[in-house]
mmCIF file of C-alpha atoms in Angstrom:
data_model
loop_
_atom_site.group_PDB
_atom_site.id
_atom_site.type_symbol
_atom_site.label_atom_id
_atom_site.label_comp_id
_atom_site.label_asym_id
_atom_site.label_seq_id
_atom_site.Cartn_x
_atom_site.Cartn_y
_atom_site.Cartn_z
ATOM 1 C CA MET K 1 -13.118 -12.824 8.425
ATOM 2 C CA ALA K 2 -9.508 -12.526 7.707
ATOM 3 C CA ASP K 3 -6.318 -12.896 9.907
ATOM 4 C CA ILE K 4 -4.280 -10.174 8.070
ATOM 5 C CA PRO K 5 -1.114 -10.706 10.171
ATOM 6 C CA VAL K 6 -1.181 -14.402 9.709
ATOM 7 C CA ILE K 7 -1.751 -13.434 5.729
ATOM 8 C CA THR K 8 0.963 -11.100 5.704
ATOM 9 C CA ALA K 9 3.414 -13.646 7.443
ATOM 10 C CA LEU K 10 2.269 -16.168 4.667
ATOM 11 C CA ILE K 11 2.738 -14.314 1.592
ATOM 12 C CA ALA K 12 6.000 -11.710 2.547
ATOM 13 C CA PRO K 13 8.406 -14.372 1.579
ATOM 14 C CA GLU K 14 6.704 -14.629 -1.937
ATOM 15 C CA VAL K 15 6.875 -11.211 -2.240
ATOM 16 C CA GLU K 16 10.472 -10.592 -1.278
ATOM 17 C CA ALA K 17 11.217 -13.794 -3.509
ATOM 18 C CA LEU K 18 10.060 -11.678 -6.462
ATOM 19 C CA GLY K 19 12.384 -8.845 -5.621
ATOM 20 C CA LEU K 20 9.247 -6.994 -4.350
ATOM 21 C CA SER K 21 8.660 -4.933 -1.090
ATOM 22 C CA LEU K 22 5.252 -5.309 0.689
ATOM 23 C CA VAL K 23 3.440 -2.047 1.179
ATOM 24 C CA ARG K 24 -0.204 -3.093 2.274
ATOM 25 C CA VAL K 25 -2.471 -6.246 3.113
ATOM 26 C CA ILE K 26 -5.955 -5.362 3.994
ATOM 27 C CA MET K 27 -9.629 -7.128 3.529
ATOM 28 C CA ILE K 28 -12.072 -4.194 1.676
ATOM 29 C CA GLY K 29 -15.489 -4.739 0.413
ATOM 30 C CA GLY K 30 -17.314 -5.888 3.305
ATOM 31 C CA THR K 31 -19.346 -8.969 3.523
ATOM 32 C CA SER K 32 -20.963 -8.346 0.142
ATOM 33 C CA ASP K 33 -17.616 -8.381 -1.954
ATOM 34 C CA PRO K 34 -14.719 -9.527 0.299
ATOM 35 C CA THR K 35 -11.381 -8.520 -1.389
ATOM 36 C CA LEU K 36 -8.295 -9.685 0.198
ATOM 37 C CA GLN K 37 -6.046 -6.381 -1.338
ATOM 38 C CA VAL K 38 -2.330 -7.056 -1.892
ATOM 39 C CA MET K 39 -0.087 -4.061 -2.742
ATOM 40 C CA ALA K 40 3.267 -4.286 -3.463
ATOM 41 C CA GLU K 41 6.290 -2.490 -5.297
ATOM 42 C CA ARG K 42 9.894 -2.681 -6.936
ATOM 43 C CA PRO K 43 11.871 -0.945 -4.236
ATOM 44 C CA ASP K 44 13.839 0.843 -7.164
ATOM 45 C CA THR K 45 10.878 2.325 -9.093
ATOM 46 C CA ARG K 46 7.877 2.116 -6.293
ATOM 47 C CA GLN K 47 5.745 0.548 -9.301
ATOM 48 C CA LEU K 48 4.732 -2.446 -10.541
ATOM 49 C CA VAL K 49 4.320 -3.741 -14.225
ATOM 50 C CA LEU K 50 1.440 -5.878 -14.956
ATOM 51 C CA GLY K 51 3.944 -9.240 -15.224
ATOM 52 C CA ASP K 52 4.697 -8.548 -11.626
ATOM 53 C CA CYS K 53 1.015 -8.413 -10.794
ATOM 54 C CA GLU K 54 0.660 -11.694 -12.507
ATOM 55 C CA ALA K 55 3.521 -13.289 -10.877
ATOM 56 C CA LEU K 56 2.628 -12.229 -7.296
ATOM 57 C CA SER K 57 -0.999 -12.969 -7.578
ATOM 58 C CA ARG K 58 -0.281 -16.500 -8.727
ATOM 59 C CA ARG K 59 2.251 -17.187 -5.882
ATOM 60 C CA ILE K 60 -0.240 -15.569 -3.478
ATOM 61 C CA SER K 61 -3.096 -17.840 -4.496
ATOM 62 C CA GLU K 62 -0.979 -21.087 -4.316
ATOM 63 C CA VAL K 63 0.311 -20.262 -0.883
ATOM 64 C CA LEU K 64 -3.444 -19.587 0.488
ATOM 65 C CA ASP K 65 -4.696 -22.469 -1.410
ATOM 66 C CA ALA K 66 -2.090 -24.743 0.433
ATOM 67 C CA GLU K 67 -3.308 -23.207 3.506
ATOM 68 C CA GLU K 68 -6.859 -24.078 2.869
ATOM 69 C CA SER K 69 -6.109 -27.524 1.795
ATOM 70 C CA ALA K 70 -4.229 -28.106 5.230
ATOM 71 C CA GLY K 71 -7.159 -26.788 7.138
ATOM 72 C CA ARG K 72 -5.453 -23.779 8.074
ATOM 73 C CA ASP K 73 -7.611 -21.130 5.807
ATOM 74 C CA PRO K 74 -6.683 -17.743 6.920
ATOM 75 C CA VAL K 75 -9.505 -16.401 4.856
ATOM 76 C CA GLU K 76 -13.285 -17.231 6.034
ATOM 77 C CA GLY K 77 -15.467 -17.818 3.128
ATOM 78 C CA ALA K 78 -15.217 -16.686 -0.504
ATOM 79 C CA TYR K 79 -13.416 -13.970 -1.681
ATOM 80 C CA ARG K 80 -11.472 -11.941 -4.094
ATOM 81 C CA LEU K 81 -7.561 -11.349 -4.674
ATOM 82 C CA GLU K 82 -6.509 -8.182 -5.797
ATOM 83 C CA VAL K 83 -2.924 -7.562 -6.216
ATOM 84 C CA SER K 84 -1.618 -3.964 -7.252
ATOM 85 C CA SER K 85 0.922 -1.376 -6.999
ATOM 86 C CA PRO K 86 0.144 1.177 -4.420
ATOM 87 C CA GLY K 87 -0.825 3.897 -6.809
ATOM 88 C CA ILE K 88 -0.015 7.424 -7.238
ATOM 89 C CA ASP K 89 -1.725 8.951 -4.068
ATOM 90 C CA ARG K 90 -0.435 5.658 -2.259
ATOM 91 C CA PRO K 91 -0.843 4.438 1.568
ATOM 92 C CA LEU K 92 1.830 5.591 3.492
ATOM 93 C CA THR K 93 2.295 2.500 5.734
ATOM 94 C CA ARG K 94 5.859 1.959 6.725
ATOM 95 C CA PRO K 95 8.061 4.492 8.801
ATOM 96 C CA SER K 96 10.558 4.134 5.438
ATOM 97 C CA ASP K 97 7.423 5.887 3.613
ATOM 98 C CA TYR K 98 7.739 9.025 5.492
ATOM 99 C CA ALA K 99 11.509 9.303 4.843
ATOM 100 C CA ASP K 100 11.278 8.553 0.909
ATOM 101 C CA TRP K 101 8.058 10.864 0.700
ATOM 102 C CA ALA K 102 9.439 13.963 2.353
ATOM 103 C CA GLY K 103 8.749 16.866 0.408
ATOM 104 C CA HIS K 104 5.051 15.474 -0.750
ATOM 105 C CA GLU K 105 1.703 16.603 0.695
ATOM 106 C CA ALA K 106 0.006 13.626 3.002
ATOM 107 C CA ARG K 107 -3.226 13.479 5.035
ATOM 108 C CA ILE K 108 -2.722 11.512 7.995
ATOM 109 C CA LYS K 109 -5.664 10.391 10.308
ATOM 110 C CA PHE K 110 -4.871 9.529 13.786
ATOM 111 C CA ILE K 111 -5.702 6.768 16.264
ATOM 112 C CA GLU K 112 -6.439 9.190 18.736
ATOM 113 C CA PRO K 113 -6.448 12.790 18.892
ATOM 114 C CA GLN K 114 -3.029 14.394 18.423
ATOM 115 C CA ASP K 115 -2.827 17.817 20.063
ATOM 116 C CA GLY K 116 -6.606 18.203 19.575
ATOM 117 C CA ALA K 117 -6.454 17.118 16.162
ATOM 118 C CA LYS K 118 -8.098 13.787 14.495
ATOM 119 C CA GLN K 119 -6.090 14.343 11.388
ATOM 120 C CA VAL K 120 -3.385 16.685 9.647
ATOM 121 C CA SER K 121 -2.596 17.376 6.123
ATOM 122 C CA GLY K 122 0.611 18.967 5.173
ATOM 123 C CA ILE K 123 4.339 18.671 3.588
ATOM 124 C CA ILE K 124 5.977 15.339 5.181
ATOM 125 C CA ASP K 125 9.138 16.604 6.674
ATOM 126 C CA GLY K 126 10.413 13.094 7.336
ATOM 127 C CA ILE K 127 10.836 10.638 10.285
ATOM 128 C CA ASP K 128 13.431 10.459 12.886
ATOM 129 C CA GLY K 129 13.436 7.258 14.934
ATOM 130 C CA GLU K 130 9.666 6.851 15.410
ATOM 131 C CA THR K 131 8.682 10.203 15.064
ATOM 132 C CA VAL K 132 7.008 11.560 11.847
ATOM 133 C CA THR K 133 6.972 15.364 11.191
ATOM 134 C CA ILE K 134 4.628 17.261 9.243
ATOM 135 C CA SER K 135 4.620 20.787 7.946
ATOM 136 C CA SER K 136 0.852 22.106 7.986
ATOM 137 C CA PRO K 137 -0.357 25.552 7.857
ATOM 138 C CA LYS K 138 -0.477 25.614 11.750
ATOM 139 C CA GLY K 139 3.200 24.902 12.118
ATOM 140 C CA ALA K 140 5.360 21.895 12.163
ATOM 141 C CA ARG K 141 3.857 18.908 14.178
ATOM 142 C CA ALA K 142 5.377 15.722 15.513
ATOM 143 C CA PHE K 143 3.848 12.824 16.464
ATOM 144 C CA PRO K 144 4.527 8.728 16.888
ATOM 145 C CA PHE K 145 4.373 6.750 13.956
ATOM 146 C CA SER K 146 2.624 4.350 15.917
ATOM 147 C CA SER K 147 -0.276 6.980 16.577
ATOM 148 C CA ILE K 148 -1.306 6.724 12.990
ATOM 149 C CA ALA K 149 -4.246 4.970 11.822
ATOM 150 C CA ALA K 150 -4.246 5.686 8.350
ATOM 151 C CA ALA K 151 -2.145 8.114 6.086
ATOM 152 C CA LYS K 152 -1.822 8.652 1.988
ATOM 153 C CA LEU K 153 -0.197 10.847 -0.378
ATOM 154 C CA LEU K 154 -2.229 13.868 -1.623
ATOM 155 C CA LEU K 155 -2.712 14.191 -5.586
ATOM 156 C CA THR K 156 -0.378 17.246 -6.728
ATOM 157 C CA ASP K 157 1.599 18.233 -9.371
ATOM 158 C CA LYS K 158 4.588 17.515 -7.853
ATOM 159 C CA LEU K 159 3.899 13.934 -7.246
ATOM 160 C CA ILE K 160 2.891 13.413 -10.495
ATOM 161 C CA ASN K 161 6.120 14.628 -11.728
ATOM 162 C CA ALA K 162 7.715 12.343 -9.174
ATOM 163 C CA THR K 163 5.800 9.074 -10.319
ATOM 164 C CA ALA K 164 6.069 8.988 -14.020
ATOM 165 C CA PRO K 165 5.134 5.816 -15.467
ATOM 166 C CA LEU K 166 8.031 3.235 -16.415
ATOM 167 C CA SER K 167 6.534 2.894 -19.694
ATOM 168 C CA THR K 168 3.671 4.019 -21.423
ATOM 169 C CA ASP K 169 4.073 1.682 -24.550
ATOM 170 C CA GLY K 170 0.847 0.230 -25.608
ATOM 171 C CA ALA K 171 -1.379 2.629 -23.310
ATOM 172 C CA ASP K 172 -3.098 4.346 -26.278
ATOM 173 C CA THR K 173 -3.680 1.061 -28.219
ATOM 174 C CA ILE K 174 -6.597 -0.779 -28.310
ATOM 175 C CA LYS K 175 -6.266 -4.637 -28.916
ATOM 176 C CA THR K 176 -9.496 -6.486 -30.064
ATOM 177 C CA GLU K 177 -9.775 -10.304 -30.467
ATOM 178 C CA SER K 178 -11.559 -11.776 -33.390
#
């Protein structure tokens, strides 16, 4: 339905031009509600503000519309574009995520079982080259980054404290239009 590597290559320069880092590009929602989900963040804060999402959404739309007009549509059929920050319990998609989030809890699912386990949860110790290390209740476990199918941070008080919002201005204000 969607050629994710092609889409990623097309939009990565737009993300970088806005001073952002691309976290993940996937299709979600299946055939009933196909949604192209693009997650990005500011490298210095690991967050996005609404203006970042708006600007990135416009740029991605322009690029994908131009591809469609040129007969090279990387997404088959109608879909919705969703641009967002990775959120607090963010996916861990890049090797650098394991260095950045060392000391926090994560759940990692493997492509193929590693030492008999389909997944592992524990504290991220970090990454050395291509080897990720997690401290789990069964001890330290090391495995190749390439063996990871999916991973995400787990919501903890420590994570909440580490990811305080940039600004809460207006969070408690309800704006109505007349």
